[in-house]
Amino acid sequence: MNQPIENRYEFLYLFDCENGNPNGDPDAGNAPRIDYQDMHGLVSDVMVKRRIRNYVQSAAGNAMPNAIFIEHASNLNEAIARSAEATQEVKNAQKKDSKEKSSDANKRIVGARSKWMCGNFYDVRTFGAVMSTGPNAGQVRGPVQIAFSRSVDPIVTMDVAITRMAVAGGPTKASATAEEYAQWTESQDEDKLRTMGRKSIIPYGLYVGKGFISANLAEKTGFSKEDLKLLFEAVLNMFEHDRSSSKGVMTVRAPIFVFKHVGTGSDDQQRKRQAKMGCCPAQTLFEEVVDIEQNAEGMSKDGVNVPRKWSHYSVAADESKIPTGVELIQIRSVADLEKL
């Protein structure tokens, strides 16, 4: 197993959506998520983690040790059962040791399964997982936590009508043949062979996402520097290989602002402790260092009074406001991952 990371990290990333639905709300007819108090757009952490999982699955070929536990249309209990099979010798040893308490033995068996899952599934050792739905493999709290993303400005949702130039009707009997479907189609008026639908979109929105990485929890799951690099590679490219017409044009806007806690102490042990525990609150970094403002000149040039594209914003980091003991790493491409 690779060495777990020894530094605490926070990161802030920006992404925008043009003429699409960045994250539909099932409770609102799949319309874009919105905070109705101030009309700012929202994107759930689940949506972002899904894109990260999809990227890692494609990049790593869904092969261990970077397989994906929570993948599309899968049964989680299958992977959990594999962990039980792979650690069967632990259970066999428990049966031979008649002096061991059953509660202690069960804890050791579940611990072995959890360790196996962390070692073989990237998303388990990164985001954590509840793995007690089949053979009990326990619960893992992941070192990487992602918050809801929020748009910089209020968004406007649009309900767009669309036409499908075909239907999916026909004879009511289940055993209808292709010939019977053809005869039914021929008997219909052309106007009845079209259907209407709707799409919910936003014209434009720039979203801010925030994430947190705990060195303490990384120690428990084995989340390593290589895992960290893969995480930010995935964030940087999460929309590039996950396109859909409903999402419109979604783009992660570089750089990703990564805050690495390195410590300030002159003593090695003290510095390592500070690097692990952190040198300042996360919100200090998010609120004081990165500045996101509307670019009035760019909007005036394009004849609009609200932002309609990326160039209508200006984003900058004031490094003079970074607290002592924290480094800012700006990731613009995969080449910058080595700075982590």
CSV table of C-alpha atoms in Angstrom, one decimal:
chain,number,residue,atom,x,y,z
A,1,MET,CA,0.0,0.0,0.0
A,2,ASN,CA,1.2,3.5,-0.8
A,3,GLN,CA,2.0,5.9,2.0
A,4,PRO,CA,-1.1,7.9,3.1
A,5,ILE,CA,-0.9,11.7,2.7
A,6,GLU,CA,0.4,13.6,5.7
A,7,ASN,CA,-1.0,17.1,4.9
A,8,ARG,CA,-4.5,18.6,5.2
A,9,TYR,CA,-5.9,20.2,2.1
A,10,GLU,CA,-8.8,22.4,1.1
A,11,PHE,CA,-9.6,23.2,-2.5
A,12,LEU,CA,-11.9,25.5,-4.5
A,13,TYR,CA,-12.9,24.9,-8.1
A,14,LEU,CA,-15.1,26.7,-10.6
A,15,PHE,CA,-17.2,25.3,-13.4
A,16,ASP,CA,-19.9,26.7,-15.6
A,17,CYS,CA,-22.9,25.6,-17.6
A,18,GLU,CA,-24.1,27.0,-20.8
A,19,ASN,CA,-27.6,26.2,-22.1
A,20,GLY,CA,-28.0,23.1,-20.0
A,21,ASN,CA,-29.2,21.6,-16.8
A,22,PRO,CA,-26.1,21.2,-14.5
A,23,ASN,CA,-28.0,19.2,-11.9
A,24,GLY,CA,-31.7,18.3,-12.0
A,25,ASP,CA,-33.9,18.1,-8.9
A,26,PRO,CA,-36.1,15.0,-9.0
A,27,ASP,CA,-38.5,16.7,-6.6
A,28,ALA,CA,-39.0,19.6,-9.0
A,29,GLY,CA,-39.6,17.8,-12.2
A,30,ASN,CA,-35.8,17.5,-12.8
A,31,ALA,CA,-35.5,21.3,-13.1
A,32,PRO,CA,-32.1,22.8,-12.3
A,33,ARG,CA,-31.6,22.9,-8.5
A,34,ILE,CA,-32.1,26.4,-7.0
A,35,ASP,CA,-32.1,28.2,-3.7
A,36,TYR,CA,-35.5,29.9,-3.7
A,37,GLN,CA,-34.4,32.4,-1.1
A,38,ASP,CA,-31.9,34.1,-3.3
A,39,MET,CA,-32.3,32.3,-6.7
A,40,HIS,CA,-28.7,31.1,-6.8
A,41,GLY,CA,-28.2,27.7,-8.5
A,42,LEU,CA,-27.1,24.6,-6.6
A,43,VAL,CA,-25.2,21.5,-7.6
A,44,SER,CA,-25.1,18.5,-5.3
A,45,ASP,CA,-22.0,16.8,-4.0
A,46,VAL,CA,-23.4,13.6,-5.4
A,47,MET,CA,-23.3,14.9,-8.9
A,48,VAL,CA,-19.7,16.0,-8.6
A,49,LYS,CA,-18.6,12.7,-7.0
A,50,ARG,CA,-20.4,10.8,-9.8
A,51,ARG,CA,-18.4,12.6,-12.4
A,52,ILE,CA,-15.2,11.9,-10.5
A,53,ARG,CA,-16.0,8.2,-10.3
A,54,ASN,CA,-16.9,8.0,-14.0
A,55,TYR,CA,-13.5,9.6,-14.9
A,56,VAL,CA,-11.5,7.3,-12.6
A,57,GLN,CA,-13.4,4.3,-14.0
A,58,SER,CA,-12.5,5.3,-17.5
A,59,ALA,CA,-8.9,6.3,-16.8
A,60,ALA,CA,-8.1,3.2,-14.7
A,61,GLY,CA,-10.2,0.7,-16.6
A,62,ASN,CA,-12.2,-0.1,-13.5
A,63,ALA,CA,-9.4,-2.3,-12.4
A,64,MET,CA,-8.2,-2.8,-8.8
A,65,PRO,CA,-6.8,-1.1,-6.9
A,66,ASN,CA,-8.7,1.8,-8.6
A,67,ALA,CA,-12.0,0.0,-9.2
A,68,ILE,CA,-15.2,1.9,-8.5
A,69,PHE,CA,-17.5,0.5,-5.8
A,70,ILE,CA,-20.6,2.7,-6.6
A,71,GLU,CA,-20.9,2.3,-10.4
A,72,HIS,CA,-23.9,2.6,-12.7
A,73,ALA,CA,-26.5,-0.2,-12.6
A,74,SER,CA,-24.6,-2.4,-10.2
A,75,ASN,CA,-25.3,-4.4,-7.0
A,76,LEU,CA,-23.1,-3.2,-4.1
A,77,ASN,CA,-23.5,-6.4,-2.3
A,78,GLU,CA,-21.6,-8.2,-5.0
A,79,ALA,CA,-18.4,-6.3,-4.2
A,80,ILE,CA,-19.0,-6.6,-0.5
A,81,ALA,CA,-19.4,-10.4,-0.8
A,82,ARG,CA,-16.0,-10.4,-2.7
A,83,SER,CA,-14.4,-8.8,0.3
A,84,ALA,CA,-15.8,-11.5,2.5
A,85,GLU,CA,-14.5,-14.2,0.2
A,86,ALA,CA,-11.1,-12.5,0.0
A,87,THR,CA,-10.7,-12.4,3.8
A,88,GLN,CA,-12.1,-15.8,4.6
A,89,GLU,CA,-8.9,-16.9,6.3
A,90,VAL,CA,-9.6,-14.2,9.0
A,91,LYS,CA,-12.9,-15.8,9.7
A,92,ASN,CA,-11.4,-19.3,9.7
A,93,ALA,CA,-8.8,-18.2,12.2
A,94,GLN,CA,-11.5,-16.9,14.4
A,95,LYS,CA,-13.3,-20.2,14.5
A,96,LYS,CA,-10.1,-21.9,15.6
A,97,ASP,CA,-9.5,-19.4,18.4
A,98,SER,CA,-12.2,-20.4,20.8
A,99,LYS,CA,-10.9,-18.0,23.6
A,100,GLU,CA,-11.6,-14.9,21.5
A,101,LYS,CA,-14.7,-13.0,22.4
A,102,SER,CA,-17.3,-13.1,19.6
A,103,SER,CA,-17.6,-9.3,19.6
A,104,ASP,CA,-13.8,-8.9,19.2
A,105,ALA,CA,-13.8,-11.6,16.5
A,106,ASN,CA,-16.6,-9.9,14.6
A,107,LYS,CA,-14.8,-6.5,14.8
A,108,ARG,CA,-11.6,-8.1,13.4
A,109,ILE,CA,-13.5,-9.8,10.5
A,110,VAL,CA,-15.4,-6.5,9.6
A,111,GLY,CA,-12.1,-4.6,9.9
A,112,ALA,CA,-10.4,-7.0,7.5
A,113,ARG,CA,-13.2,-6.6,4.9
A,114,SER,CA,-13.1,-2.8,5.2
A,115,LYS,CA,-9.4,-2.8,4.7
A,116,TRP,CA,-9.8,-5.0,1.6
A,117,MET,CA,-12.4,-2.7,0.2
A,118,CYS,CA,-10.3,0.4,0.8
A,119,GLY,CA,-7.3,-1.2,-0.8
A,120,ASN,CA,-9.2,-2.2,-4.0
A,121,PHE,CA,-11.8,0.5,-4.6
A,122,TYR,CA,-10.8,4.1,-5.2
A,123,ASP,CA,-14.0,5.7,-4.2
A,124,VAL,CA,-14.2,3.8,-0.9
A,125,ARG,CA,-10.8,5.0,0.3
A,126,THR,CA,-11.5,8.5,-1.2
A,127,PHE,CA,-15.2,9.2,-0.3
A,128,GLY,CA,-15.9,6.4,2.2
A,129,ALA,CA,-18.9,4.1,2.0
A,130,VAL,CA,-21.6,2.2,4.0
A,131,MET,CA,-20.9,-1.4,3.4
A,132,SER,CA,-23.2,-3.2,5.8
A,133,THR,CA,-26.0,-4.0,3.3
A,134,GLY,CA,-24.7,-7.5,2.5
A,135,PRO,CA,-22.0,-9.4,4.3
A,136,ASN,CA,-20.9,-6.7,6.8
A,137,ALA,CA,-17.8,-4.8,5.8
A,138,GLY,CA,-18.5,-1.9,8.1
A,139,GLN,CA,-18.6,1.8,7.4
A,140,VAL,CA,-15.8,3.9,6.1
A,141,ARG,CA,-15.6,7.7,6.5
A,142,GLY,CA,-13.7,9.1,3.6
A,143,PRO,CA,-10.9,11.7,3.8
A,144,VAL,CA,-12.3,13.6,0.8
A,145,GLN,CA,-15.6,15.5,1.4
A,146,ILE,CA,-17.2,17.7,-1.1
A,147,ALA,CA,-19.9,20.4,-0.4
A,148,PHE,CA,-22.8,21.6,-2.5
A,149,SER,CA,-21.6,23.9,-5.3
A,150,ARG,CA,-23.3,27.3,-5.5
A,151,SER,CA,-23.6,29.8,-8.4
A,152,VAL,CA,-21.8,33.1,-8.1
A,153,ASP,CA,-24.9,35.0,-9.3
A,154,PRO,CA,-28.6,34.2,-9.4
A,155,ILE,CA,-29.7,32.0,-12.3
A,156,VAL,CA,-32.7,32.0,-14.5
A,157,THR,CA,-34.3,28.6,-15.4
A,158,MET,CA,-36.0,28.1,-18.8
A,159,ASP,CA,-38.5,25.4,-19.8
A,160,VAL,CA,-37.8,24.7,-23.5
A,161,ALA,CA,-40.4,22.8,-25.6
A,162,ILE,CA,-39.0,20.2,-28.0
A,163,THR,CA,-40.5,18.0,-30.7
A,164,ARG,CA,-39.9,14.3,-31.3
A,165,MET,CA,-40.7,13.4,-34.9
A,166,ALA,CA,-41.8,9.8,-33.9
A,167,VAL,CA,-44.0,8.0,-31.5
A,168,ALA,CA,-43.7,4.8,-29.5
A,169,GLY,CA,-47.4,3.7,-29.7
A,170,GLY,CA,-49.0,0.9,-31.6
A,171,PRO,CA,-51.2,-2.2,-31.1
A,172,THR,CA,-52.0,-2.8,-27.5
A,173,LYS,CA,-51.4,-6.5,-27.4
A,174,ALA,CA,-47.9,-7.5,-26.1
A,175,SER,CA,-47.4,-10.1,-28.9
A,176,ALA,CA,-47.8,-7.7,-31.8
A,177,THR,CA,-45.6,-8.3,-34.8
A,178,ALA,CA,-43.5,-5.9,-36.8
A,179,GLU,CA,-46.0,-6.1,-39.6
A,180,GLU,CA,-48.9,-5.1,-37.3
A,181,TYR,CA,-46.9,-2.1,-36.0
A,182,ALA,CA,-46.3,-1.1,-39.6
A,183,GLN,CA,-50.0,-1.3,-40.4
A,184,TRP,CA,-50.9,0.7,-37.3
A,185,THR,CA,-48.3,3.4,-38.3
A,186,GLU,CA,-49.7,3.7,-41.8
A,187,SER,CA,-53.2,4.1,-40.5
A,188,GLN,CA,-52.3,7.2,-38.4
A,189,ASP,CA,-52.4,10.9,-39.5
A,190,GLU,CA,-48.9,12.4,-39.8
A,191,ASP,CA,-49.7,14.9,-37.0
A,192,LYS,CA,-50.3,12.0,-34.6
A,193,LEU,CA,-46.9,10.6,-35.3
A,194,ARG,CA,-45.1,13.4,-33.4
A,195,THR,CA,-44.8,14.0,-29.7
A,196,MET,CA,-43.9,17.0,-27.6
A,197,GLY,CA,-41.4,17.1,-24.7
A,198,ARG,CA,-39.7,19.7,-22.5
A,199,LYS,CA,-36.1,20.4,-21.4
A,200,SER,CA,-35.2,22.5,-18.4
A,201,ILE,CA,-32.0,24.6,-18.8
A,202,ILE,CA,-30.2,27.7,-17.6
A,203,PRO,CA,-28.7,30.1,-20.2
A,204,TYR,CA,-25.5,30.5,-18.1
A,205,GLY,CA,-24.2,30.0,-14.6
A,206,LEU,CA,-20.8,30.0,-13.0
A,207,TYR,CA,-20.6,27.7,-9.9
A,208,VAL,CA,-18.1,27.5,-7.0
A,209,GLY,CA,-17.3,24.2,-5.5
A,210,LYS,CA,-15.4,23.5,-2.3
A,211,GLY,CA,-13.7,20.4,-1.0
A,212,PHE,CA,-11.9,19.2,2.1
A,213,ILE,CA,-9.2,16.5,2.5
A,214,SER,CA,-8.3,15.1,5.9
A,215,ALA,CA,-4.9,13.6,6.5
A,216,ASN,CA,-6.3,11.9,9.7
A,217,LEU,CA,-8.9,10.0,7.7
A,218,ALA,CA,-6.5,9.3,4.9
A,219,GLU,CA,-4.4,7.4,7.4
A,220,LYS,CA,-7.3,5.1,8.1
A,221,THR,CA,-8.3,4.4,4.4
A,222,GLY,CA,-4.8,4.5,2.8
A,223,PHE,CA,-5.5,7.5,0.6
A,224,SER,CA,-2.1,8.3,-0.9
A,225,LYS,CA,-0.4,11.0,-2.9
A,226,GLU,CA,-1.1,9.1,-6.1
A,227,ASP,CA,-4.8,9.0,-5.1
A,228,LEU,CA,-4.6,12.7,-4.5
A,229,LYS,CA,-3.1,13.3,-8.0
A,230,LEU,CA,-5.8,11.2,-9.6
A,231,LEU,CA,-8.5,13.1,-7.7
A,232,PHE,CA,-7.5,16.4,-9.1
A,233,GLU,CA,-6.9,15.0,-12.5
A,234,ALA,CA,-10.5,13.8,-12.4
A,235,VAL,CA,-11.8,17.2,-11.1
A,236,LEU,CA,-10.0,19.0,-13.8
A,237,ASN,CA,-11.4,16.7,-16.6
A,238,MET,CA,-14.7,15.5,-15.1
A,239,PHE,CA,-16.9,16.9,-17.8
A,240,GLU,CA,-14.6,16.2,-20.8
A,241,HIS,CA,-15.6,12.5,-21.0
A,242,ASP,CA,-19.1,12.8,-19.5
A,243,ARG,CA,-21.1,14.8,-22.0
A,244,SER,CA,-24.8,14.7,-22.5
A,245,SER,CA,-27.3,17.0,-24.4
A,246,SER,CA,-29.2,17.7,-21.2
A,247,LYS,CA,-26.1,19.1,-19.5
A,248,GLY,CA,-25.4,21.6,-22.3
A,249,VAL,CA,-21.7,22.7,-22.3
A,250,MET,CA,-20.2,22.2,-18.9
A,251,THR,CA,-16.6,23.2,-18.3
A,252,VAL,CA,-14.2,23.2,-15.3
A,253,ARG,CA,-12.5,26.5,-15.3
A,254,ALA,CA,-8.8,26.4,-14.3
A,255,PRO,CA,-7.1,26.9,-12.1
A,256,ILE,CA,-8.3,24.7,-9.2
A,257,PHE,CA,-7.1,26.5,-6.1
A,258,VAL,CA,-5.6,23.9,-3.7
A,259,PHE,CA,-4.5,25.0,-0.2
A,260,LYS,CA,-1.9,22.7,1.3
A,261,HIS,CA,-1.2,22.9,5.1
A,262,VAL,CA,2.6,22.5,5.6
A,263,GLY,CA,3.1,23.8,9.2
A,264,THR,CA,5.2,26.5,10.7
A,265,GLY,CA,7.0,25.0,13.6
A,266,SER,CA,10.8,24.8,13.7
A,267,ASP,CA,10.6,21.4,15.3
A,268,ASP,CA,9.9,18.5,12.9
A,269,GLN,CA,7.3,16.8,15.0
A,270,GLN,CA,5.5,20.1,15.6
A,271,ARG,CA,5.5,20.9,11.9
A,272,LYS,CA,4.2,17.5,11.0
A,273,ARG,CA,1.4,17.9,13.5
A,274,GLN,CA,0.4,21.3,12.1
A,275,ALA,CA,0.5,20.0,8.5
A,276,LYS,CA,-1.8,17.2,9.5
A,277,MET,CA,-4.2,19.2,11.7
A,278,GLY,CA,-4.1,22.4,9.7
A,279,CYS,CA,-2.8,26.0,10.3
A,280,CYS,CA,-6.1,27.9,9.9
A,281,PRO,CA,-9.8,27.5,9.3
A,282,ALA,CA,-10.9,26.4,5.8
A,283,GLN,CA,-13.3,29.3,5.5
A,284,THR,CA,-10.4,31.8,6.0
A,285,LEU,CA,-8.8,30.5,2.8
A,286,PHE,CA,-12.1,30.3,0.8
A,287,GLU,CA,-13.3,33.8,1.8
A,288,GLU,CA,-10.2,35.9,2.0
A,289,VAL,CA,-7.8,34.5,-0.6
A,290,VAL,CA,-9.8,33.8,-3.8
A,291,ASP,CA,-11.7,36.8,-5.2
A,292,ILE,CA,-14.5,36.3,-7.9
A,293,GLU,CA,-16.0,39.4,-9.4
A,294,GLN,CA,-18.1,40.4,-12.4
A,295,ASN,CA,-16.0,41.8,-15.3
A,296,ALA,CA,-18.0,45.0,-16.0
A,297,GLU,CA,-15.8,45.9,-19.0
A,298,GLY,CA,-16.3,42.5,-20.6
A,299,MET,CA,-20.1,42.6,-20.1
A,300,SER,CA,-20.3,46.1,-21.5
A,301,LYS,CA,-18.3,45.1,-24.6
A,302,ASP,CA,-20.8,42.3,-25.3
A,303,GLY,CA,-23.8,44.5,-24.6
A,304,VAL,CA,-25.1,42.6,-21.6
A,305,ASN,CA,-25.7,43.6,-18.0
A,306,VAL,CA,-25.5,40.1,-16.5
A,307,PRO,CA,-22.8,37.5,-16.9
A,308,ARG,CA,-23.4,35.3,-19.9
A,309,LYS,CA,-20.0,33.6,-20.3
A,310,TRP,CA,-16.7,32.9,-18.5
A,311,SER,CA,-15.0,36.1,-19.7
A,312,HIS,CA,-17.7,38.1,-17.9
A,313,TYR,CA,-15.9,37.2,-14.6
A,314,SER,CA,-12.5,37.9,-13.2
A,315,VAL,CA,-11.0,35.4,-10.8
A,316,ALA,CA,-7.8,36.1,-8.8
A,317,ALA,CA,-6.0,34.9,-5.7
A,318,ASP,CA,-4.4,37.3,-3.3
A,319,GLU,CA,-1.4,35.4,-2.1
A,320,SER,CA,-0.6,38.1,0.5
A,321,LYS,CA,-3.6,36.9,2.5
A,322,ILE,CA,-2.5,33.3,2.7
A,323,PRO,CA,-1.8,32.5,6.4
A,324,THR,CA,1.6,31.3,7.4
A,325,GLY,CA,1.9,27.5,7.2
A,326,VAL,CA,-0.3,27.2,4.1
A,327,GLU,CA,0.8,26.9,0.5
A,328,LEU,CA,-1.4,27.7,-2.5
A,329,ILE,CA,-1.1,25.4,-5.5
A,330,GLN,CA,-2.9,26.4,-8.7
A,331,ILE,CA,-3.7,23.4,-10.9
A,332,ARG,CA,-4.2,24.4,-14.5
A,333,SER,CA,-3.2,21.1,-16.2
A,334,VAL,CA,-2.1,17.6,-15.3
A,335,ALA,CA,1.5,18.9,-15.3
A,336,ASP,CA,0.8,20.9,-12.1
A,337,LEU,CA,-0.2,17.7,-10.2
A,338,GLU,CA,3.4,17.1,-9.3
A,339,LYS,CA,3.3,20.3,-7.1
A,340,LEU,CA,1.0,18.5,-4.7
